[in-house]
Short mmCIF file of C-alpha atoms in Angstrom, two decimals:
data_model
loop_
_atom_site.label_atom_id
_atom_site.label_comp_id
_atom_site.label_asym_id
_atom_site.label_seq_id
_atom_site.Cartn_x
_atom_site.Cartn_y
_atom_site.Cartn_z
CA UNK A 235 -32.36 -40.37 46.91
CA UNK A 236 -30.81 -38.38 49.70
CA UNK A 237 -32.32 -37.34 53.01
CA UNK A 238 -31.84 -33.75 54.08
CA UNK A 239 -32.86 -32.13 57.33
CA UNK A 240 -33.82 -28.47 56.96
CA UNK A 241 -34.51 -25.86 59.63
CA UNK A 242 -36.95 -23.09 58.71
CA UNK A 243 -38.36 -20.59 61.21
CA UNK A 244 -37.08 -22.74 64.09
CA UNK A 245 -38.82 -25.97 62.95
CA UNK A 246 -36.95 -28.97 61.50
CA UNK A 247 -38.14 -30.55 58.24
CA UNK A 248 -36.93 -33.86 56.77
CA UNK A 249 -37.09 -33.91 52.97
CA UNK A 250 -35.80 -36.18 50.17
CA UNK A 251 -33.95 -34.98 47.16
CA UNK A 252 -31.90 -36.37 44.29
CA UNK A 253 -28.36 -37.38 45.11
CA UNK A 254 -25.98 -34.45 44.78
CA UNK A 255 -28.64 -31.78 45.31
CA UNK A 256 -28.38 -31.67 49.09
CA UNK A 257 -26.34 -28.47 49.22
CA UNK A 258 -28.63 -26.74 46.77
CA UNK A 259 -31.69 -27.65 48.89
CA UNK A 260 -29.98 -26.39 52.06
CA UNK A 261 -29.06 -23.15 50.30
CA UNK A 262 -32.67 -22.54 49.21
CA UNK A 263 -33.97 -23.45 52.70
CA UNK A 264 -31.56 -20.92 54.20
CA UNK A 265 -33.07 -18.20 52.01
CA UNK A 266 -36.61 -19.13 53.14
CA UNK A 267 -35.47 -19.30 56.76
CA UNK A 268 -33.90 -15.84 56.51
CA UNK A 269 -37.13 -14.38 55.11
CA UNK A 270 -39.29 -16.16 57.72
CA UNK A 271 -37.11 -14.96 60.59
CA UNK A 272 -37.30 -11.36 59.27
CA UNK A 273 -41.06 -11.42 59.99
CA UNK A 274 -41.48 -10.39 63.60
CA UNK A 275 -44.40 -11.81 65.62
CA UNK A 276 -47.30 -13.86 64.35
CA UNK A 277 -47.68 -17.56 64.06
CA UNK A 278 -45.28 -19.87 62.30
CA UNK A 279 -47.74 -20.22 59.42
CA UNK A 280 -47.95 -16.43 59.12
CA UNK A 281 -44.15 -16.14 59.11
CA UNK A 282 -43.97 -18.70 56.29
CA UNK A 283 -46.79 -16.86 54.46
CA UNK A 284 -44.91 -13.55 54.53
CA UNK A 285 -41.66 -15.28 53.58
CA UNK A 286 -43.49 -16.79 50.58
CA UNK A 287 -44.94 -13.39 49.63
CA UNK A 288 -41.54 -11.69 49.81
CA UNK A 289 -39.90 -14.39 47.71
CA UNK A 290 -42.77 -14.24 45.18
CA UNK A 291 -42.30 -10.47 45.01
CA UNK A 292 -38.57 -10.83 44.39
CA UNK A 293 -39.24 -13.47 41.73
CA UNK A 294 -41.70 -11.23 39.91
CA UNK A 295 -39.32 -8.29 40.07
CA UNK A 296 -36.48 -10.40 38.67
CA UNK A 297 -38.71 -11.60 35.83
CA UNK A 298 -39.62 -8.00 35.01
CA UNK A 299 -35.92 -7.08 34.78
CA UNK A 300 -35.26 -10.01 32.46
CA UNK A 301 -38.16 -8.99 30.20
CA UNK A 302 -36.93 -5.40 30.12
CA UNK A 303 -33.39 -6.50 29.34
CA UNK A 304 -34.49 -8.71 26.44
CA UNK A 305 -35.19 -5.86 24.01
CA UNK A 306 -31.86 -4.25 24.93
CA UNK A 307 -30.21 -7.55 24.29
CA UNK A 308 -31.88 -7.70 20.88
CA UNK A 309 -30.68 -4.16 20.15
CA UNK A 310 -27.16 -5.12 21.15
CA UNK A 311 -27.25 -8.17 18.91
CA UNK A 312 -28.49 -6.03 16.02
CA UNK A 313 -25.76 -3.46 16.67
CA UNK A 314 -23.10 -6.18 16.74
CA UNK A 315 -24.45 -7.63 13.48
CA UNK A 316 -24.41 -4.17 11.89
CA UNK A 317 -20.86 -3.54 13.08
CA UNK A 318 -19.72 -6.89 11.73
CA UNK A 319 -21.37 -6.16 8.42
CA UNK A 320 -19.68 -2.76 8.22
CA UNK A 321 -16.33 -4.30 9.15
CA UNK A 322 -16.67 -6.88 6.36
CA UNK A 323 -17.57 -4.13 3.86
CA UNK A 324 -14.58 -2.06 4.99
CA UNK A 325 -12.27 -5.06 4.56
CA UNK A 326 -13.64 -5.65 1.05
CA UNK A 327 -13.10 -2.00 0.20
CA UNK A 328 -9.55 -2.15 1.58
CA UNK A 329 -8.76 -5.22 -0.51
CA UNK A 330 -10.19 -3.53 -3.61
CA UNK A 331 -8.11 -0.41 -2.92
CA UNK A 332 -4.97 -2.51 -2.50
CA UNK A 333 -5.66 -4.26 -5.81
CA UNK A 334 -6.21 -0.91 -7.53
CA UNK A 335 -2.98 0.40 -6.01
CA UNK A 336 -1.00 -2.65 -7.20
CA UNK A 337 -2.45 -2.30 -10.69
CA UNK A 338 -1.56 1.40 -10.75
CA UNK A 339 1.97 0.59 -9.57
CA UNK A 340 2.41 -2.04 -12.29
CA UNK A 341 1.11 0.40 -14.88
CA UNK A 342 3.51 3.08 -13.64
CA UNK A 343 6.43 0.65 -13.88
CA UNK A 344 5.43 -0.35 -17.41
CA UNK A 345 5.15 3.33 -18.34
CA UNK A 346 8.62 4.00 -16.91
CA UNK A 347 10.06 1.13 -18.97
CA UNK A 348 8.35 2.43 -22.10
CA UNK A 349 9.72 5.90 -21.39
CA UNK A 350 13.27 4.54 -20.95
CA UNK A 351 12.97 2.67 -24.24
CA UNK A 352 11.73 5.77 -26.05
CA UNK A 353 14.55 7.85 -24.57
CA UNK A 354 17.15 5.32 -25.70
CA UNK A 355 15.79 5.37 -29.22
CA UNK A 356 15.63 9.16 -29.16
CA UNK A 357 19.26 9.39 -28.08
CA UNK A 358 20.31 7.00 -30.81
CA UNK A 359 18.43 9.09 -33.38
CA UNK A 360 19.95 12.29 -31.99
CA UNK A 361 23.43 10.88 -32.49
CA UNK A 362 22.60 9.86 -36.06
CA UNK A 363 23.10 6.18 -35.41
CA UNK A 364 20.82 3.45 -36.64
CA UNK A 365 18.18 2.72 -34.08
CA UNK A 366 18.96 -0.30 -32.02
CA UNK A 367 15.75 -1.23 -30.23
CA UNK A 368 16.34 -0.88 -26.53
CA UNK A 369 16.15 -4.19 -24.73
CA UNK A 370 13.22 -4.51 -22.42
CA UNK A 371 15.15 -5.98 -19.56
CA UNK A 372 18.33 -5.62 -17.52
CA UNK A 373 19.70 -8.73 -19.24
CA UNK A 374 19.89 -6.86 -22.55
CA UNK A 375 21.38 -3.82 -20.83
CA UNK A 376 24.18 -5.97 -19.44
CA UNK A 377 24.75 -7.60 -22.86
CA UNK A 378 25.02 -4.15 -24.47
CA UNK A 379 27.49 -3.06 -21.79
CA UNK A 380 29.62 -6.16 -22.43
CA UNK A 381 29.60 -5.45 -26.18
CA UNK A 382 30.62 -1.86 -25.45
CA UNK A 383 33.52 -3.19 -23.36
CA UNK A 384 34.63 -5.48 -26.19
CA UNK A 385 34.38 -2.79 -28.89
CA UNK A 386 36.32 -0.33 -26.72
CA UNK A 387 39.01 -2.96 -26.22
CA UNK A 388 39.03 -3.51 -29.99
CA UNK A 389 39.40 0.22 -30.61
CA UNK A 390 42.38 0.34 -28.26
CA UNK A 391 44.01 -2.60 -30.07
CA UNK A 392 43.38 -1.04 -33.51
CA UNK A 393 44.83 2.26 -32.32
CA UNK A 394 47.92 0.43 -31.06
CA UNK A 395 48.61 -1.31 -34.37
CA UNK A 396 51.93 0.07 -35.59
CA UNK B 491 18.09 19.47 -23.61
CA UNK B 492 19.53 17.22 -20.90
CA UNK B 493 18.39 13.65 -21.43
CA UNK B 494 18.03 11.22 -18.60
CA UNK B 495 19.36 8.09 -20.27
CA UNK B 496 19.19 4.55 -19.05
CA UNK B 497 21.98 1.99 -19.04
CA UNK B 498 21.33 0.74 -22.58
CA UNK B 499 21.58 4.28 -23.96
CA UNK B 500 24.90 4.75 -22.19
CA UNK B 501 26.12 1.46 -23.68
CA UNK B 502 25.06 2.54 -27.17
CA UNK B 503 26.93 5.84 -26.70
CA UNK B 504 30.08 3.97 -25.67
CA UNK B 505 29.76 1.64 -28.68
CA UNK B 506 29.41 4.56 -31.05
CA UNK B 507 32.44 6.35 -29.62
CA UNK B 508 34.53 3.18 -29.81
CA UNK B 509 33.48 2.63 -33.45
CA UNK B 510 34.47 6.21 -34.21
CA UNK B 511 37.90 5.60 -32.68
CA UNK B 512 38.32 2.47 -34.82
CA UNK B 513 37.24 4.36 -37.91
CA UNK B 514 39.78 7.10 -37.24
CA UNK B 515 42.59 4.64 -36.55
CA UNK B 516 41.87 2.70 -39.74
CA UNK B 517 41.69 5.93 -41.78
CA UNK B 518 45.03 7.06 -40.36
CA UNK B 519 46.51 3.65 -41.16
CA UNK B 520 45.24 3.81 -44.77
CA UNK B 521 46.95 7.17 -45.26
CA UNK B 522 50.36 5.78 -44.31
CA UNK B 523 52.89 4.71 -47.00
CA UNK B 524 52.06 1.36 -48.64
CA UNK B 525 55.26 -0.26 -47.39
CA UNK B 526 54.13 0.03 -43.84
CA UNK B 527 50.82 -1.59 -44.64
CA UNK B 528 52.30 -4.65 -46.34
CA UNK B 529 53.31 -6.27 -43.07
CA UNK B 530 50.15 -7.07 -41.11
CA UNK B 531 50.69 -7.52 -37.41
CA UNK B 532 50.56 -11.08 -36.13
CA UNK B 533 47.41 -10.36 -34.07
CA UNK B 534 45.50 -9.15 -37.13
CA UNK B 535 43.57 -12.39 -37.55
CA UNK B 536 42.66 -12.38 -33.86
CA UNK B 537 41.34 -8.84 -34.19
CA UNK B 538 39.25 -9.84 -37.21
CA UNK B 539 37.83 -12.78 -35.31
CA UNK B 540 36.95 -10.52 -32.37
CA UNK B 541 35.27 -8.01 -34.73
CA UNK B 542 33.23 -10.82 -36.28
CA UNK B 543 32.30 -12.15 -32.85
CA UNK B 544 31.16 -8.73 -31.60
CA UNK B 545 29.12 -8.13 -34.77
CA UNK B 546 27.52 -11.55 -34.31
CA UNK B 547 26.71 -10.76 -30.69
CA UNK B 548 25.15 -7.43 -31.69
CA UNK B 549 23.06 -9.14 -34.37
CA UNK B 550 21.86 -11.68 -31.85
CA UNK B 551 20.93 -8.96 -29.36
CA UNK B 552 19.05 -6.90 -31.97
CA UNK B 553 17.21 -10.03 -33.10
CA UNK B 554 16.24 -10.81 -29.50
CA UNK B 555 15.00 -7.26 -28.93
CA UNK B 556 12.95 -7.33 -32.14
CA UNK B 557 11.27 -10.57 -31.25
CA UNK B 558 10.77 -9.68 -27.60
#
């Protein structure tokens, strides 16, 4: 326990408090002293009475503010929850839209490949050649190009035969 | 109608034109006097081997395309 000497309305008071709470006690005593000294005239007991009444009034007013703020606080919490819920829904919708977009892109690519294949077959038919199924990938394109190189080289050699 | 062809179509076009050139050269050679045709050039066997190799490569490619 700690001993603290307080001075309120000009009179000293010796009180005990838990260790470490001395400053807090002095701070509270200073508030009471300020209120008591603001009451002009009257006895010491009357000054302390009015100081007590003023502090009780301030306490009640503070409690009223807290009670009024509580519903607002609840509204704020509800608004935050609603906003979070809407944000989560928007994120879900965004992810779904991205998935749909990727699927549409993949479908468009597949359609473009199918179109290229059909065009290759059409061109082969137009030139009266047997249809060589167009390869589905660049690997087959390159292989066809290499064969074209070799056949062209062959044609040149055959043409050069005396 | 102007066709927008992809790389494989261009390759097929080149192959067809080269085959046409070979066909023409062979036809012209067949029309020459027989004496000229009796002496095959020394690279004849190499040419045949190359023709066989190219045909084999084409067969392989067509087979691959058919079976995905």
